[in-house]
């Protein structure tokens, strides 16, 4: 049998954080901002509106950026009425958007 090493993780940047203690319970929908720290995915933290000052301080201390939530959908996606991520329909012509329609009576030639 082969030897198993701890460095053989298929996801070397996978990080699990334990939730911090808050004085009042919060739901995922309560988070209104993230602080992202460049090059440190493990340093991302989520904050509520009530924690905005704490978010700004954390960003300043770590060189991070406060990002408002919810994030916009990635390119090629939108959200439905329930907020679920769904792919956009493909363009009607490969690579081209629909252009303006000709006015009645226009002659092209």
Coordinates of C-alpha atoms in Angstrom, one line a residue:
X1 CA 0.0 0.0 0.0
X2 CA 1.1 3.6 -0.7
X3 CA 2.0 6.1 1.9
X4 CA -0.6 8.8 2.7
X5 CA 0.7 12.3 3.3
X6 CA -1.2 15.3 4.8
X7 CA 0.0 17.6 1.9
X8 CA -1.8 15.6 -0.7
X9 CA -5.0 17.6 -0.3
X10 CA -6.8 18.2 -3.6
X11 CA -7.9 21.6 -2.2
X12 CA -4.8 23.2 -0.7
X13 CA -6.7 26.5 0.0
X14 CA -9.8 24.9 1.6
X15 CA -10.3 26.6 4.9
X16 CA -12.9 26.0 7.6
X17 CA -13.5 28.7 10.1
X18 CA -15.4 28.4 13.3
X19 CA -18.1 31.1 13.7
X20 CA -17.2 33.8 16.1
X21 CA -19.2 34.5 19.2
X22 CA -21.9 37.1 18.8
X23 CA -24.0 38.7 21.4
X24 CA -27.2 38.2 19.3
X25 CA -28.0 35.3 17.0
X26 CA -27.6 36.0 13.2
X27 CA -28.8 34.3 10.1
X28 CA -26.9 34.2 6.7
X29 CA -29.3 36.8 5.4
X30 CA -28.2 39.2 8.1
X31 CA -24.6 39.5 6.6
X32 CA -24.3 42.7 4.6
X33 CA -20.6 42.9 3.9
X34 CA -17.4 40.8 3.6
X35 CA -13.9 41.9 4.2
X36 CA -11.6 40.3 1.6
X37 CA -7.8 40.3 2.2
X38 CA -5.7 40.0 -1.0
X39 CA -3.8 36.7 -1.1
X40 CA -5.4 35.4 2.1
X41 CA -8.6 33.6 1.4
X42 CA -8.6 32.2 5.0
X43 CA -8.9 35.8 6.3
X44 CA -12.3 36.6 4.7
X45 CA -14.8 37.6 7.4
X46 CA -18.6 38.4 7.1
X47 CA -20.2 41.2 9.0
X48 CA -23.7 42.6 9.7
X49 CA -24.8 46.2 9.4
X50 CA -24.4 46.5 13.2
X51 CA -20.7 45.4 12.8
X52 CA -19.9 47.9 10.1
X53 CA -17.3 49.8 12.2
X54 CA -15.7 46.5 13.2
X55 CA -15.5 45.5 9.4
X56 CA -13.8 48.8 8.5
X57 CA -11.3 48.4 11.3
X58 CA -10.6 44.8 10.3
X59 CA -10.1 45.9 6.7
X60 CA -7.7 48.7 7.7
X61 CA -5.7 46.4 10.0
X62 CA -5.3 43.6 7.4
X63 CA -5.1 45.6 4.2
X64 CA -8.4 44.2 3.2
X65 CA -11.4 45.6 1.3
X66 CA -15.0 45.9 2.5
X67 CA -17.3 44.3 -0.1
X68 CA -21.1 44.9 0.1
X69 CA -23.4 41.9 0.0
X70 CA -25.1 40.4 -1.8
X71 CA -22.4 40.0 -4.5
X72 CA -23.5 40.5 -8.1
X73 CA -24.0 37.3 -10.1
X74 CA -20.9 36.1 -12.1
X75 CA -20.8 36.8 -15.9
X76 CA -23.3 34.7 -17.7
X77 CA -25.7 34.3 -14.8
X78 CA -28.6 36.2 -13.2
X79 CA -30.9 35.5 -10.2
X80 CA -34.6 34.5 -10.2
X81 CA -37.3 36.0 -7.9
X82 CA -36.2 33.8 -5.0
X83 CA -32.5 34.9 -5.4
X84 CA -31.3 31.6 -6.9
X85 CA -28.4 31.8 -9.4
X86 CA -29.5 30.7 -12.9
X87 CA -27.6 30.8 -16.2
X88 CA -28.6 33.5 -18.7
X89 CA -30.1 32.2 -22.0
X90 CA -27.6 32.0 -24.9
X91 CA -27.6 34.9 -27.4
X92 CA -30.0 34.4 -30.4
X93 CA -27.1 34.6 -32.9
X94 CA -23.8 33.1 -32.0
X95 CA -21.8 35.8 -30.4
X96 CA -24.1 38.7 -31.4
X97 CA -26.8 40.5 -29.6
X98 CA -30.1 41.4 -31.3
X99 CA -29.7 44.8 -33.1
X100 CA -32.3 47.4 -33.7
X101 CA -35.2 46.4 -35.9
X102 CA -35.6 48.3 -39.3
X103 CA -38.3 50.9 -39.4
X104 CA -41.3 50.2 -41.7
X105 CA -40.6 51.6 -45.2
X106 CA -36.8 51.5 -44.8
X107 CA -35.2 50.3 -48.0
X108 CA -31.9 48.5 -47.8
X109 CA -29.9 47.4 -50.7

